[in-house]
Short mmCIF file of C-alpha atoms and ligand atoms in Angstrom, two decimals:
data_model
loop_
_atom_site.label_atom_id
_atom_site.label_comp_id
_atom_site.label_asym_id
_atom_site.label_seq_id
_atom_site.Cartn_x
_atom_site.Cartn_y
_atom_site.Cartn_z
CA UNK A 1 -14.33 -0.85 -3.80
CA UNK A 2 -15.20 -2.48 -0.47
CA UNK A 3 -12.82 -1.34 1.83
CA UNK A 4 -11.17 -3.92 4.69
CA UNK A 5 -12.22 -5.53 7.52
CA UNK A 6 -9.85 -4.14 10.22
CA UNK A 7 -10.34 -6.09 14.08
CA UNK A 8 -10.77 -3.07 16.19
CA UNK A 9 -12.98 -3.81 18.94
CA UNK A 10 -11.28 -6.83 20.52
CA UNK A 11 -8.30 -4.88 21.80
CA UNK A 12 -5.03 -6.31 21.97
CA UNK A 13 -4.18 -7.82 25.31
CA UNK A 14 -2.10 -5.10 27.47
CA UNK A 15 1.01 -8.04 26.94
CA UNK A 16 1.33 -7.83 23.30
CA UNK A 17 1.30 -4.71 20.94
CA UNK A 18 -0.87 -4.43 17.89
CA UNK A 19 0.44 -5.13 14.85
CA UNK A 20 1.69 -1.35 13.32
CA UNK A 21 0.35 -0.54 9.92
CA UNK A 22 1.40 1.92 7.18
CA UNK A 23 1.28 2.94 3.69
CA UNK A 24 4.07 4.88 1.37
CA UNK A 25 2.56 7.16 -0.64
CA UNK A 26 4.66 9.72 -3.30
CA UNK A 27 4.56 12.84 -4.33
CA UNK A 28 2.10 13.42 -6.96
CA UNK A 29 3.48 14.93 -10.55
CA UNK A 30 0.59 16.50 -11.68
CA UNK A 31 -2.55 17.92 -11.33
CA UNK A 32 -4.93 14.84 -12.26
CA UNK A 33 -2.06 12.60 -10.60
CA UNK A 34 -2.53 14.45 -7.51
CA UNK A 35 -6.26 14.11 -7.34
CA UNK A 36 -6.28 10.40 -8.05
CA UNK A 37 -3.54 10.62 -4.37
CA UNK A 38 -5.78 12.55 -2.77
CA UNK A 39 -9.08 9.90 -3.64
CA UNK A 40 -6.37 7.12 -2.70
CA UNK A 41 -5.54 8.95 0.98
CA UNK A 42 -9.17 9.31 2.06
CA UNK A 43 -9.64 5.53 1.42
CA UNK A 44 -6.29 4.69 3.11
CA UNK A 45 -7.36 7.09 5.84
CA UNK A 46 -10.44 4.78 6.93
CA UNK A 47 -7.85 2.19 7.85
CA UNK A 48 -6.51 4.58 10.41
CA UNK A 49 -2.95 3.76 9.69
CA UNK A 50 -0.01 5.05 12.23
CA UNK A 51 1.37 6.68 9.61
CA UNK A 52 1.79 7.18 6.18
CA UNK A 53 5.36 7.71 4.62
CA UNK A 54 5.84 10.30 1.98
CA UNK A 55 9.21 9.61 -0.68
CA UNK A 56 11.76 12.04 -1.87
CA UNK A 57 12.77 12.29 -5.13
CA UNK A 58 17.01 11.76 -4.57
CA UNK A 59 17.68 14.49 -6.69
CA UNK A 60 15.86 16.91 -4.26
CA UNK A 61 13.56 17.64 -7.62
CA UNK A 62 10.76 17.06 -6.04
CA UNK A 63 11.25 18.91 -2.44
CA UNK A 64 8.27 21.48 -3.21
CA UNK A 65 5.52 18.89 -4.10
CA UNK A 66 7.12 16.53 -1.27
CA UNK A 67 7.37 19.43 1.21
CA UNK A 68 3.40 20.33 0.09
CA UNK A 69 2.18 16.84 0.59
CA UNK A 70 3.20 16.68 4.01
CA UNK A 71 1.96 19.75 5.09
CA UNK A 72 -1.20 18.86 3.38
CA UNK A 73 -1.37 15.72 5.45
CA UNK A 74 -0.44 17.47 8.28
CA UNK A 75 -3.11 20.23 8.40
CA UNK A 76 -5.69 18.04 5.99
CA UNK A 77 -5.96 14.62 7.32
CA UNK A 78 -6.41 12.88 10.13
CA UNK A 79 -2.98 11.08 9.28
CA UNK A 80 0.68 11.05 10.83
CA UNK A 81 3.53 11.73 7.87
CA UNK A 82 6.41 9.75 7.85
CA UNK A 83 8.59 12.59 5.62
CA UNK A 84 11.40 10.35 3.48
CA UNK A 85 14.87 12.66 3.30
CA UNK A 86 18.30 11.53 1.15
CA UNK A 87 21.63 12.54 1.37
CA UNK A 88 21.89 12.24 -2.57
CA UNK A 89 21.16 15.93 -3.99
CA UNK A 90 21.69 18.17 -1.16
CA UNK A 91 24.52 19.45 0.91
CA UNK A 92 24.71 19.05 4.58
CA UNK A 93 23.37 22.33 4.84
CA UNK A 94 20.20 22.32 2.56
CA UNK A 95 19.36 19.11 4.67
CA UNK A 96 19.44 21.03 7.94
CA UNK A 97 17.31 23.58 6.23
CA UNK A 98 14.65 21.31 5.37
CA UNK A 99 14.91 19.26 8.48
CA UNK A 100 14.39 22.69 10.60
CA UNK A 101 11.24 23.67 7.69
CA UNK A 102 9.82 20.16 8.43
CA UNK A 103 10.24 20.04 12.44
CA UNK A 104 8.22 23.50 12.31
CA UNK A 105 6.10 22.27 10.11
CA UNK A 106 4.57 19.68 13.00
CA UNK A 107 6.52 16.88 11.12
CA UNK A 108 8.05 14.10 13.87
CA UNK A 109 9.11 11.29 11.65
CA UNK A 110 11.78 11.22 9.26
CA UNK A 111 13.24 8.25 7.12
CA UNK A 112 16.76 8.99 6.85
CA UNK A 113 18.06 7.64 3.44
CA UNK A 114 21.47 8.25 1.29
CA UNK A 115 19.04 7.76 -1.93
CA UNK A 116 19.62 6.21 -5.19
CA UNK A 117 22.80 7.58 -6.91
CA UNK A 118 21.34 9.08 -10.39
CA UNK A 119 23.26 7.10 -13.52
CA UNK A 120 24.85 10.40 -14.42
CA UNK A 121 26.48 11.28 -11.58
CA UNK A 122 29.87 12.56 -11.18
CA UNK A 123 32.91 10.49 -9.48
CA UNK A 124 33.18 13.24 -7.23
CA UNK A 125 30.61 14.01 -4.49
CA UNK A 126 29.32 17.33 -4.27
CA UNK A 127 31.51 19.63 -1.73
CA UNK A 128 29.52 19.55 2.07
CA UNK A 129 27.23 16.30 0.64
CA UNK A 130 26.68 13.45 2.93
CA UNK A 131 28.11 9.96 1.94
CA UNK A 132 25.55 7.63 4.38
CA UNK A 133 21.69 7.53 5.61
CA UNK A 134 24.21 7.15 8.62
CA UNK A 135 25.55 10.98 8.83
CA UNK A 136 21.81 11.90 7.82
CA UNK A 137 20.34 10.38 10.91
CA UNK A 138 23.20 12.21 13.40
CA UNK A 139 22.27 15.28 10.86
CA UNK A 140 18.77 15.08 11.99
CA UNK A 141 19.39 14.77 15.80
CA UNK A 142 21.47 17.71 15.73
CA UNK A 143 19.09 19.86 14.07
CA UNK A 144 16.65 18.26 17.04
CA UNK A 145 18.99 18.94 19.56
CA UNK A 146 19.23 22.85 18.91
CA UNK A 147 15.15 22.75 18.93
CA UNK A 148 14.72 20.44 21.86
CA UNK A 149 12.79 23.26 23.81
CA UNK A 150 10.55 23.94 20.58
CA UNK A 151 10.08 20.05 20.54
CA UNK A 152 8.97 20.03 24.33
CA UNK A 153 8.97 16.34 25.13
CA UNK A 154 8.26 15.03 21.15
CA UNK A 155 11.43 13.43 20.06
CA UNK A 156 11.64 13.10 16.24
CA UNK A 157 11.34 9.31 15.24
CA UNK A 158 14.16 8.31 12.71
CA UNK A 159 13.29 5.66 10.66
CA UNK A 160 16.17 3.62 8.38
CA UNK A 161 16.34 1.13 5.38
CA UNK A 162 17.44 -2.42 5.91
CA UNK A 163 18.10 -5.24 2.94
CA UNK A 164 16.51 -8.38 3.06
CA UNK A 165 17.99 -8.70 -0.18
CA UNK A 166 21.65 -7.88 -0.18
CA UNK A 167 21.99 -4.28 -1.72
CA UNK A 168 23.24 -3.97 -4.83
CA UNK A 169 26.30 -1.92 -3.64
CA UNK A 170 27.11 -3.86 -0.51
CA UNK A 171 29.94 -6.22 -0.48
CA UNK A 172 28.05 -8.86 1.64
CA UNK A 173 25.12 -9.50 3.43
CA UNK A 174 27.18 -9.04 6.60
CA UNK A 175 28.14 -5.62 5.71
CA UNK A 176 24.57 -4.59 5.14
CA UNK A 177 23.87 -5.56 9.07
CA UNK A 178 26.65 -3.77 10.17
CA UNK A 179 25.38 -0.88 8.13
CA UNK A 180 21.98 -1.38 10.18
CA UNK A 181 23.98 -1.61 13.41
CA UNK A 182 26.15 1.25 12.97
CA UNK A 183 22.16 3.70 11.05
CA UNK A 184 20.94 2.26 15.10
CA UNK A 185 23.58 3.55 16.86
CA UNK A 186 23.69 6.85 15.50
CA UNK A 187 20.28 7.22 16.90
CA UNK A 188 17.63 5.54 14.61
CA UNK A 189 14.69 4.11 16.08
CA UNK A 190 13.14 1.62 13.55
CA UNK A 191 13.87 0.10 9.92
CA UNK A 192 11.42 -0.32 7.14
CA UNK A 193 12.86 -2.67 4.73
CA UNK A 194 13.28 -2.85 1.00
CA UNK A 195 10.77 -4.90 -0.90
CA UNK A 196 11.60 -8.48 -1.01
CA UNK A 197 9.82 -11.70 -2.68
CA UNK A 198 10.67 -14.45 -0.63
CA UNK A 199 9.60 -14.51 3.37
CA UNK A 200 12.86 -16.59 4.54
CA UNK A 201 14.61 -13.16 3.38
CA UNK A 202 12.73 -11.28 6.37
CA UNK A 203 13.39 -13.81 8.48
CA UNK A 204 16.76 -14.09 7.78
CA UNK A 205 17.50 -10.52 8.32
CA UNK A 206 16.15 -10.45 11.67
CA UNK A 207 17.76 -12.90 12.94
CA UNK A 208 21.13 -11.73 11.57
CA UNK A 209 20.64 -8.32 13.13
CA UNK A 210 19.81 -9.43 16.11
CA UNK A 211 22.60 -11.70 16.64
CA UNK A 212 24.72 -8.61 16.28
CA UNK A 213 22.87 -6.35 18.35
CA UNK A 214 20.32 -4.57 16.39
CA UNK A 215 17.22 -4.02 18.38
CA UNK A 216 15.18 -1.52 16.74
CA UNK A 217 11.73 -3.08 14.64
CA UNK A 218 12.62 -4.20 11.54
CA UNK A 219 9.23 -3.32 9.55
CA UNK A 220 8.79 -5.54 6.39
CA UNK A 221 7.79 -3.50 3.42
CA UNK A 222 5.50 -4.98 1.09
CA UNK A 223 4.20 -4.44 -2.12
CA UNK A 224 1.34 -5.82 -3.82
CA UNK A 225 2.38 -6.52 -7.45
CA UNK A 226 -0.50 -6.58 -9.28
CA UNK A 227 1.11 -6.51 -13.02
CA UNK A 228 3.94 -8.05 -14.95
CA UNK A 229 5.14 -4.81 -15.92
CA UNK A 230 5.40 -3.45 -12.63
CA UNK A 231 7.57 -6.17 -11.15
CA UNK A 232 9.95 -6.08 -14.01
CA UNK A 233 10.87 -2.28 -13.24
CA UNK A 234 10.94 -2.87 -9.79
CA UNK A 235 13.67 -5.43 -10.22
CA UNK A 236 15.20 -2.62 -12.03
CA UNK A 237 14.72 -0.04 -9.78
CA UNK A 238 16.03 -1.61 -6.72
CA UNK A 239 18.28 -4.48 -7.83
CA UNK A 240 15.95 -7.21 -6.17
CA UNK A 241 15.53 -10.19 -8.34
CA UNK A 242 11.85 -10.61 -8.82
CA UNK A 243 10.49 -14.08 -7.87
CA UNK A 244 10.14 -16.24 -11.04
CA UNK A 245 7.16 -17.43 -10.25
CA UNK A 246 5.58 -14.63 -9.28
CA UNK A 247 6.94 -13.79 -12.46
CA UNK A 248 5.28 -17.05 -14.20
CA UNK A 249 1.85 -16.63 -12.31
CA UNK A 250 1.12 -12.99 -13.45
CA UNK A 251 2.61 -13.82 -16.81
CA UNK A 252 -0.42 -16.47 -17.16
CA UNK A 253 -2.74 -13.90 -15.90
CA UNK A 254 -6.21 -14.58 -17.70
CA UNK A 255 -6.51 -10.45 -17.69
CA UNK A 256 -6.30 -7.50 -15.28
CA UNK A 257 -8.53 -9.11 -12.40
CA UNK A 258 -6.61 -12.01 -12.55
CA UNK A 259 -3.30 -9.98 -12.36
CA UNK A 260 -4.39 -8.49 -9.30
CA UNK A 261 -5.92 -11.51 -7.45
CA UNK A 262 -2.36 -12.84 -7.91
CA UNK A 263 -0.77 -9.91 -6.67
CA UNK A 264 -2.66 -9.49 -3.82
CA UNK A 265 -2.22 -13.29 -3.16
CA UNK A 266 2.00 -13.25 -2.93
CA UNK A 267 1.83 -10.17 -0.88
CA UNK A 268 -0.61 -11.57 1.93
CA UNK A 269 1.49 -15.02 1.81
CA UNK A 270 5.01 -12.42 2.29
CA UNK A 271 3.22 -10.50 4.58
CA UNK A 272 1.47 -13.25 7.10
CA UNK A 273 4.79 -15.06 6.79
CA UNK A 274 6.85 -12.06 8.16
CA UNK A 275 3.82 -11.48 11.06
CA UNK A 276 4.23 -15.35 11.88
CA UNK A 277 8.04 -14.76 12.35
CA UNK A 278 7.25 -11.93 14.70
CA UNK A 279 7.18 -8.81 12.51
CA UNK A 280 6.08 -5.63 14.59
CA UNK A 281 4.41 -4.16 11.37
CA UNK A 282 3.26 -4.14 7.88
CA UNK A 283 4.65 -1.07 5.48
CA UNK A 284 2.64 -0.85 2.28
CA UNK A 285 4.11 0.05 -0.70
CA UNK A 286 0.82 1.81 -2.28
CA UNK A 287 1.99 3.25 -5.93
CA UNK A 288 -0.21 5.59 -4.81
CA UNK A 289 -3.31 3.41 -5.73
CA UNK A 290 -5.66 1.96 -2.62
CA UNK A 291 -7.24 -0.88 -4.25
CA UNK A 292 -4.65 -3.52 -4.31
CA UNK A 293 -3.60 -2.25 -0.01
CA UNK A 294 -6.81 -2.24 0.53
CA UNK A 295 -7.42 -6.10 -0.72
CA UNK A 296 -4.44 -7.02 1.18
CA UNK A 297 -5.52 -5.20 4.28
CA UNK A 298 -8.90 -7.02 4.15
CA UNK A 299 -7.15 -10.75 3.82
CA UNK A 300 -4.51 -9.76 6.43
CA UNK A 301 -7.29 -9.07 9.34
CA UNK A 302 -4.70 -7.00 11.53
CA UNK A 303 -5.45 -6.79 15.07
CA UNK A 304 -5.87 -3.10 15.19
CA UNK A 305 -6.13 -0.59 18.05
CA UNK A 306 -9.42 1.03 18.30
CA UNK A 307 -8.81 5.42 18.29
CA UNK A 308 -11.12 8.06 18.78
CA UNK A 309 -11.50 9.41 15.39
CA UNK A 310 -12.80 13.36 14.72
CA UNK A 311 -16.38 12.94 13.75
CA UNK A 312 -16.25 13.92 10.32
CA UNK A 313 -13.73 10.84 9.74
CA UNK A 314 -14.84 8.23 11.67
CA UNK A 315 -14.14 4.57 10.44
CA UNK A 316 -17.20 3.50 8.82
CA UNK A 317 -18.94 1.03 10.82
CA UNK A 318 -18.83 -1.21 8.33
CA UNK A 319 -15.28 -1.45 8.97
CA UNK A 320 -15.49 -2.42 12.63
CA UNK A 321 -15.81 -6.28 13.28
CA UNK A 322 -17.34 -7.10 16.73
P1 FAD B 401 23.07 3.64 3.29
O1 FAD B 401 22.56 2.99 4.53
O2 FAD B 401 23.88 4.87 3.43
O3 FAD B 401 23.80 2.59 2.40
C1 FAD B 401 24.18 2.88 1.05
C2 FAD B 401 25.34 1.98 0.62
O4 FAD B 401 26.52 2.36 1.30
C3 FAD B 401 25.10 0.51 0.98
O5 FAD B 401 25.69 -0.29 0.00
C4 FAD B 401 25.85 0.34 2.29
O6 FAD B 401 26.30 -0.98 2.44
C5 FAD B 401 27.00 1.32 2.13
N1 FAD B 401 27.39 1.94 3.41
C6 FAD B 401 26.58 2.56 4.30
N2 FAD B 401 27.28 3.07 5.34
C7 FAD B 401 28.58 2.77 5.08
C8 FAD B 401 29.81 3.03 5.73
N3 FAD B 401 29.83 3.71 6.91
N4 FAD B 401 30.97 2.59 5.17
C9 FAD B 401 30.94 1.92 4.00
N5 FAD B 401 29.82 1.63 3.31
C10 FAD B 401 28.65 2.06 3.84
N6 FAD B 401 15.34 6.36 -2.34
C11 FAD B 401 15.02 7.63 -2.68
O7 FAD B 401 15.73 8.24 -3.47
N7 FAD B 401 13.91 8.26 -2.15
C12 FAD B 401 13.10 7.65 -1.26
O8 FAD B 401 12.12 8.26 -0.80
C13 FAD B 401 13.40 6.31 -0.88
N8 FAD B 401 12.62 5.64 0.02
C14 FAD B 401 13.01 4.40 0.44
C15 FAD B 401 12.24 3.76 1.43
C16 FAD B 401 12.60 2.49 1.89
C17 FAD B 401 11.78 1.84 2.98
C18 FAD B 401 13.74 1.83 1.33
C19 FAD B 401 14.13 0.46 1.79
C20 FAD B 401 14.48 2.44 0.34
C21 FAD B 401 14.15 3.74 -0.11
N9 FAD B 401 14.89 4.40 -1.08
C22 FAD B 401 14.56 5.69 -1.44
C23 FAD B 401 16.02 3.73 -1.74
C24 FAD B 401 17.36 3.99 -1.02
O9 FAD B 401 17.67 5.36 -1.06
C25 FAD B 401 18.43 3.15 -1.74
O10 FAD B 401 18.25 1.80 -1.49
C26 FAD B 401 19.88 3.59 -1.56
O11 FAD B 401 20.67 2.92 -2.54
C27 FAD B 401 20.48 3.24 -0.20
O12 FAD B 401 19.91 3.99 0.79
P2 FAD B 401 20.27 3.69 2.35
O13 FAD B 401 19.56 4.69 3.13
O14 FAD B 401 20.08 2.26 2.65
O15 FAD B 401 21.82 4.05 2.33
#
């Protein structure tokens, strides 16, 4: 596949930032699984993203592959993890353990989630679990604060979720921004948010938080949704109604090219809609596949900082547009 067009040489004026970029990636559950992620992360790499976000399963199943992945990244790549963490499946105290294992591990950025309750799970919480991505983030600047001369000046970047769909446990929209509020107070430093099909929800959410004080960036997240299938169980999965026509349109698909011109159409409309309404960012949603990102990337034409690159990984010049 060809891979994007990124604008690096005309630099950003010193008065406005470059747009941030970045791609969620899981970890892999097998052995062909994981090679298909690591073909996916060179491609992905060649973008030079800021960073590249790395889930965790909430029942803490998946904390060795996770915990791998990033340090893979992290010695491997050229790349900056993002390493997700939930409250859901751990106590208090296995959290500070991996925090500490991650912090030595040269990981700075952590996405500070409660994490999907499992169907099964009992009334009562475990004893010494968390209840909020709230006591995760104050969690996490602890466990900085006792290593703040191992961290020299490198503070660890705590990222949050925010709803531009109401979440499906939330009373109101309003409590979800006070949620945000109170996740920024207790020290986090940006928001990613959950997928969402309609670009007035973005908007909407910004301007709600920062009517009540919420300053950090609020990153849209962004899938492309390249099949019928896959935006069904995503409704599922997070409790966001999937747009019915995006629905309709990939439902008339003529076959799997068609599927994924479609896809890769909505997401560029969501994603140029939330740039135009002053988004700092774009967050990627990647299934672990780079084709479908990679189309979006090339449509989007991000104003992108130029970075020296290590030789052996520099951005092909067919990338670089004059
Ligand atoms: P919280 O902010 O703690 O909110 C959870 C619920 O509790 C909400 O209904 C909120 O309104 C309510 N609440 C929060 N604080 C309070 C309070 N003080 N008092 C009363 N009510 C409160 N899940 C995973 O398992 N693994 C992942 O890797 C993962 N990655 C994600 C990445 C992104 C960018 C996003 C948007 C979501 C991700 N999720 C992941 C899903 C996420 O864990 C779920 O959406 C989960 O249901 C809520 O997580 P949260 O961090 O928003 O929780």
């Amino acid at each position: 596949m060809s891979p994007p067009s990124l604008i690096q040489a005309s630099a950003p004026s010193s008065h406005s930032a470059p747009i941030a970029l970045s791609y969620e990636l899981f970890p892999p559950r097998n052995e062909a699984a994981a090679l298909s992620l690591w073909n996916t992360i060179r491609e992905l790499e060649t973008t030079n993203p800021d960073y590249v976000s790395v889930t965790y399963g909430a029942s803490g199943s998946n904390r060795d592959t996770a915990v791998e992945l990033l340090n893979r990244l992290l010695t491997e790549t050229s790349l900056l993890p993002l390493a997700h963490l939930t409250c859901v499946g751990n106590t208090a105290d296995e959290l500070a353990e991996i925090i500490s294992e991650l912090l030595d591990h040269g990981v700075r950025g952590i996405l500070a989630l409660r994490g999907d309750m499992p169907k099964d799970a009992p009334a009562e919480p475990r004893a010494g679990s968390l209840a909020y991505a709230q006591d995760l983030i104050e969690l996490v600047r602890r466990v900085e604060q006792r290593r703040s001369a191992l961290l020299c000046a490198g503070k660890v970047a705590i990222g949050v979720a925010a709803y531009p769909a109401q979440h499906p446990e939330s009373p109101s929209i309003e409590h979800d921004i006070e949620v945000l509020l109170a996740k920024q107070r207790s020290g986090a430093d940006f928001a990613i948010t959950q997928v969402f099909f309609h670009a007035d929800q973005y908007k909407d959410l910004v301007n709600r938080a920062r009517r009540a004080g919420v300053s950090i960036p609020i990153i849209p997240g962004v899938m492309p949704l390249t099949s019928l299938r896959r935006v069904q169980r995503l409704g599922d999965l997070t409790g966001v109604e999937p747009s019915a026509k995006l629905l309709d349109a990939l439902g008339r698909a003529e076959d799997a090219a068609d599927s994924r011109r479609i896809g890769v159409e909505a997401t560029v409309g969501l994603a140029r809609a939330a740039l135009d309404a002053g988004a700092p960012g774009i967050h990627l949603y990647t299934f672990n596949e780079h084709a479908a990102a990679l189309d979006v990337l090339d449509k989007l034409q991000l104003l992108r900082p130029g970075r020296p690159q290590l030789a052996s990984r520099a951005v092909p010049e067919r990338l670089v547009r004059a």
